[in-house]
PDB file of C-alpha atoms in Angstrom:
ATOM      1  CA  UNK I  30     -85.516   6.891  22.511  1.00  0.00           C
ATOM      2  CA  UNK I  31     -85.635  10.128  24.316  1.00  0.00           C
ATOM      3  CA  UNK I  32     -83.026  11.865  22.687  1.00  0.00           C
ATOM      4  CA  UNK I  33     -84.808  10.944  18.901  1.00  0.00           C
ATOM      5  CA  UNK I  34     -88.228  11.949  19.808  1.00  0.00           C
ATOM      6  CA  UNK I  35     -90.585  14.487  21.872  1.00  0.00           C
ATOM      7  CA  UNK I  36     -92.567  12.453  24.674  1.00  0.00           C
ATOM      8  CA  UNK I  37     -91.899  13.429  28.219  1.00  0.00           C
ATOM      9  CA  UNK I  38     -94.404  11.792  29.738  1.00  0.00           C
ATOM     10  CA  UNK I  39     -92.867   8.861  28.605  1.00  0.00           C
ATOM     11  CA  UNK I  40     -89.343   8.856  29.825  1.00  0.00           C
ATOM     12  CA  UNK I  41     -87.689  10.403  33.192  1.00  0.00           C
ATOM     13  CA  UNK I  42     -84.679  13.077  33.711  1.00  0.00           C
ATOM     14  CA  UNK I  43     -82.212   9.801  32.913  1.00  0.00           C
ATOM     15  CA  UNK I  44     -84.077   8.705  29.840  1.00  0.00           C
ATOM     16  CA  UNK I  45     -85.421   5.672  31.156  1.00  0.00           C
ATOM     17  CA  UNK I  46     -88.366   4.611  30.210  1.00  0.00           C
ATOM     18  CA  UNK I  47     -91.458   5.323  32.801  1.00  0.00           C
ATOM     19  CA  UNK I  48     -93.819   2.430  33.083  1.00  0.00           C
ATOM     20  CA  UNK I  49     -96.284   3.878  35.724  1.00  0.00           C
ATOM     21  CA  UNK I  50     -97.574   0.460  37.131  1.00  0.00           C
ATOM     22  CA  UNK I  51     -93.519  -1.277  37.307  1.00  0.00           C
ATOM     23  CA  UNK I  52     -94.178  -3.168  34.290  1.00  0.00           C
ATOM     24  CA  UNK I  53     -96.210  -1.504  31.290  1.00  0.00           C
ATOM     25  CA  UNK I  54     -94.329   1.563  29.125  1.00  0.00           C
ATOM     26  CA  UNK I  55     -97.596   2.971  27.498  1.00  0.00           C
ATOM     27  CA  UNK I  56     -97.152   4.649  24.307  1.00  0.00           C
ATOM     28  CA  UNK I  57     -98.421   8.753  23.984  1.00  0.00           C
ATOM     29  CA  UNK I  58    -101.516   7.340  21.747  1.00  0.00           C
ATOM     30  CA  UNK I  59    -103.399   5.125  24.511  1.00  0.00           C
ATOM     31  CA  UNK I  60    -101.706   6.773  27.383  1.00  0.00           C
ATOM     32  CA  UNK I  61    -104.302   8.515  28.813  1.00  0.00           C
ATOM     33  CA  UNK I  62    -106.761   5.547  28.344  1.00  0.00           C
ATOM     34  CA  UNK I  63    -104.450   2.136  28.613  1.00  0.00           C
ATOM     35  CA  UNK I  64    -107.592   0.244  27.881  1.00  0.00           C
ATOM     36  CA  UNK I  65    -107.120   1.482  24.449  1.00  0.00           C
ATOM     37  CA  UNK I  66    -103.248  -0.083  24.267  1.00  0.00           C
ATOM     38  CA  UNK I  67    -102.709  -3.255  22.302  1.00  0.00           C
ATOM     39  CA  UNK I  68    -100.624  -5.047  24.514  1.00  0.00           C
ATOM     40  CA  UNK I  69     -96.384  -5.885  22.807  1.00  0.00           C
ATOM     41  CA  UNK I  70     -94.261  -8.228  24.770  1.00  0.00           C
ATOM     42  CA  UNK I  71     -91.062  -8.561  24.139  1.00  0.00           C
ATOM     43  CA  UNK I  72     -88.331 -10.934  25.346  1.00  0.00           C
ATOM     44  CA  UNK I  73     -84.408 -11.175  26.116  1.00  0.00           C
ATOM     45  CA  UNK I  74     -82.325  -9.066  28.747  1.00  0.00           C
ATOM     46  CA  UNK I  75     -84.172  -5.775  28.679  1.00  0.00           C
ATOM     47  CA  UNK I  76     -86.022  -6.475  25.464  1.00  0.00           C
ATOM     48  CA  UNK I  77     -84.493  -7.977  21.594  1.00  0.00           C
ATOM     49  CA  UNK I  78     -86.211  -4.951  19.454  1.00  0.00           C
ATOM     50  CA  UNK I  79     -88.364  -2.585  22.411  1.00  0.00           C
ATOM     51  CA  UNK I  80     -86.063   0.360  21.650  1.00  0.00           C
ATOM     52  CA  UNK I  81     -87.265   0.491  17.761  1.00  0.00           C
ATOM     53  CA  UNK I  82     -90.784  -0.792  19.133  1.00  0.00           C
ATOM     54  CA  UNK I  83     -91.127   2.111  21.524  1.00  0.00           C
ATOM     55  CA  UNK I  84     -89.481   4.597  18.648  1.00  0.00           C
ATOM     56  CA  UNK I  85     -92.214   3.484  16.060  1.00  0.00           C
ATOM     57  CA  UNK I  86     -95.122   3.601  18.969  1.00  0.00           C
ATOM     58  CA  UNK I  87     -94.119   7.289  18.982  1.00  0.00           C
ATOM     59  CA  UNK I  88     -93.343   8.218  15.562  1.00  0.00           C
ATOM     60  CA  UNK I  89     -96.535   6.161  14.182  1.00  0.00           C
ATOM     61  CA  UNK I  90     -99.081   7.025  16.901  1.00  0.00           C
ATOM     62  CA  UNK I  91     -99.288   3.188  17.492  1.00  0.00           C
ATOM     63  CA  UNK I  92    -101.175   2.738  21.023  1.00  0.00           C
ATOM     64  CA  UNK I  93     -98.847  -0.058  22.561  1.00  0.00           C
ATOM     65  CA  UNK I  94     -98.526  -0.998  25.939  1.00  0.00           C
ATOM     66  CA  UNK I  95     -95.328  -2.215  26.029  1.00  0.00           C
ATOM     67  CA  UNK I  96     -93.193  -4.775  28.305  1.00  0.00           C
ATOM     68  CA  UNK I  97     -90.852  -7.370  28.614  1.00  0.00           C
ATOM     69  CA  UNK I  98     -91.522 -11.220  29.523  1.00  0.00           C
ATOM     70  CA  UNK I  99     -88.885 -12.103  32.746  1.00  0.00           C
ATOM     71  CA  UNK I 100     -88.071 -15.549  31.193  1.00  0.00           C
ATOM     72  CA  UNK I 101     -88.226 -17.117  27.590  1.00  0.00           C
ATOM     73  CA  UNK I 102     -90.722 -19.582  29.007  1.00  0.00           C
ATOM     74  CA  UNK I 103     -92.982 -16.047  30.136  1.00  0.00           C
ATOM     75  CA  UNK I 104     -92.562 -15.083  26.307  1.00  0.00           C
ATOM     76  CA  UNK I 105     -93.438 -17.671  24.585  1.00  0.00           C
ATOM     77  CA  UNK I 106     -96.431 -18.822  26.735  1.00  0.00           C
ATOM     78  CA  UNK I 107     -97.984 -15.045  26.395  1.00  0.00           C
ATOM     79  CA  UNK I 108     -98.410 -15.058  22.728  1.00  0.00           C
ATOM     80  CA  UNK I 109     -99.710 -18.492  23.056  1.00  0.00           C
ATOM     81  CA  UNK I 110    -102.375 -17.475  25.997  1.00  0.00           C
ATOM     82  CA  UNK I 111    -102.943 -13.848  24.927  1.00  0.00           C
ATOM     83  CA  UNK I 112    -104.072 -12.188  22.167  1.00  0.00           C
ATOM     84  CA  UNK I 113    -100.824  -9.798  21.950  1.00  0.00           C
ATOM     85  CA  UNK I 114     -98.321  -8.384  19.822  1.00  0.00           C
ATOM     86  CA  UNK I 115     -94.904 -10.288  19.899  1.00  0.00           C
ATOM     87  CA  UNK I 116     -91.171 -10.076  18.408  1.00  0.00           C
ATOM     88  CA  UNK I 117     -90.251 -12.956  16.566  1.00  0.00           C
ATOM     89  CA  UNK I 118     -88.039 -13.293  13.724  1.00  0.00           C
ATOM     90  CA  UNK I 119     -87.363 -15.946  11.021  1.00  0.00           C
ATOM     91  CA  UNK I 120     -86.264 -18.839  11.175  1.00  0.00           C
ATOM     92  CA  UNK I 121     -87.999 -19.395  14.630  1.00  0.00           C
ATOM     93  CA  UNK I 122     -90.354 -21.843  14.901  1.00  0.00           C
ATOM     94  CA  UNK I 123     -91.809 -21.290  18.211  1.00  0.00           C
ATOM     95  CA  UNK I 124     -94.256 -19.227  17.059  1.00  0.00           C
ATOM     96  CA  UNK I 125     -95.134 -20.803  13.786  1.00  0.00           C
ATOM     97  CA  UNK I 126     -98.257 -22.275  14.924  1.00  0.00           C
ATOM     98  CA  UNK I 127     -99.675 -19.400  15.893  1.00  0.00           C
ATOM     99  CA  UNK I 128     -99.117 -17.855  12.039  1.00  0.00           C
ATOM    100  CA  UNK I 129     -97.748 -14.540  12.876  1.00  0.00           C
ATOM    101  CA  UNK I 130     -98.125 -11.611  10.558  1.00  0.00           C
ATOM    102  CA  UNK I 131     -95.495  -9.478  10.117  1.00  0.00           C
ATOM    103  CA  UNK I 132     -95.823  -5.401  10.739  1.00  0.00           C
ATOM    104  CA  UNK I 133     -94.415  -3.462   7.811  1.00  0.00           C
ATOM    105  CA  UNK I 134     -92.704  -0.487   8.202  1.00  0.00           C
ATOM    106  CA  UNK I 135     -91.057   2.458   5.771  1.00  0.00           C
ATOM    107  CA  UNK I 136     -87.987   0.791   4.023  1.00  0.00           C
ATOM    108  CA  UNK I 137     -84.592   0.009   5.678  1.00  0.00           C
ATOM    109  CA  UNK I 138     -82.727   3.430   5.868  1.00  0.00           C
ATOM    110  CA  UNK I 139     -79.311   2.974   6.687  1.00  0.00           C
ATOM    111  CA  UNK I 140     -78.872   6.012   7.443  1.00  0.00           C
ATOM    112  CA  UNK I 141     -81.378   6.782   9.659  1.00  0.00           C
ATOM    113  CA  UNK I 142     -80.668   3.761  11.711  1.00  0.00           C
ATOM    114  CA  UNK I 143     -76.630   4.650  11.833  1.00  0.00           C
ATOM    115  CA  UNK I 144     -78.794   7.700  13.701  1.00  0.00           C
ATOM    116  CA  UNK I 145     -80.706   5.309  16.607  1.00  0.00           C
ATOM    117  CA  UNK I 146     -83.432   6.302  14.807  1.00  0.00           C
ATOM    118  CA  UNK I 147     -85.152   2.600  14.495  1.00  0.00           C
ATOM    119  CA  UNK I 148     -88.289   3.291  12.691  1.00  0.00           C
ATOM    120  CA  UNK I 149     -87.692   2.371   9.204  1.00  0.00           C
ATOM    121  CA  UNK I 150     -87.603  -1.688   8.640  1.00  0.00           C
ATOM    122  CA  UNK I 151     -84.729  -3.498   9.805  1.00  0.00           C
ATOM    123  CA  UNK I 152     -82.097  -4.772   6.750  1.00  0.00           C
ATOM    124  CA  UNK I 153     -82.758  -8.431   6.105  1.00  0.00           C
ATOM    125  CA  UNK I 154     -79.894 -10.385   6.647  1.00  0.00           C
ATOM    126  CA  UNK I 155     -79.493 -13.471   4.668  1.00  0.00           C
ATOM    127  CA  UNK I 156     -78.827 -16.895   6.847  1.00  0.00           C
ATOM    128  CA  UNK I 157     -76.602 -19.625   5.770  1.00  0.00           C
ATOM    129  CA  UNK I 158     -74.953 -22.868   6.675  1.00  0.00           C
ATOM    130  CA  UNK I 159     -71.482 -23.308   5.807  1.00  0.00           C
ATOM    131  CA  UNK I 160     -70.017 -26.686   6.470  1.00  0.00           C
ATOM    132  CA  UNK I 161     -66.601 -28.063   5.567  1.00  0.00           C
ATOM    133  CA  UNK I 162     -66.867 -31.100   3.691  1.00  0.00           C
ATOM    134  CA  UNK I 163     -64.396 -32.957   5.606  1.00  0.00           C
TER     135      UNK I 163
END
């Protein structure tokens, strides 16, 4: 994220990202007043979309506070206790209840992304079931 856009208070020497209280990466538009962050939480091993998440905080003055639930269980009981912003994707349904809206972004640019640069839409990949018949 570093290397795409301009926000040193947001990152250290080593491009990690700096989340001043051990858990919270606060985005350059509520930084200096986190009450003003709307809260993201992401899930998986080191988060399933926060590089893109923190990319678009940046590029579209969002003011996220960003972090990352420690188990699946964390993830999907935040959403369901807090008023929060949350990744979720489709076909999930452990989330459906709570009728998520989805963000949109600029378009899918391919090549952009090829970049690391994660701020247009991501492609939409079509799902399918293919059985054999036998």
């Amino acid at each position: 994220v570093r290397n795409l856009f301009d926000d040193p208070g947001g990152f250290d020497e080593k491009g990690l990202a700096k989340c001043t209280d051990g858990y919270w990466w606060l985005a350059p538009a509520c930084r200096s007043n986190p009450r003003q962050c709307v809260p993201y939480v992401d899930g998986g091993s080191g988060g399933w979309m926060i590089t893109e998440v923190m990319q678009r905080a940046i590029k579209y003055n969002l003011p996220l506070a960003i972090a990352v639930a420690a188990s699946w269980g964390d993830y999907v009981k935040n959403a369901e206790l807090h008023t929060i912003l949350f990744y979720s994707w489709v076909p999930a349904l452990h989330h459906l209840h709570l009728n998520p809206q989805q963000m949109i972004f600029p378009l899918y640019d391919p090549d952009a992304q090829s970049k690391g640069d994660g701020t247009s839409a991501k492609s939409r990949v079509p799902l399918r079931k293919l059985v054999n018949a036998d």
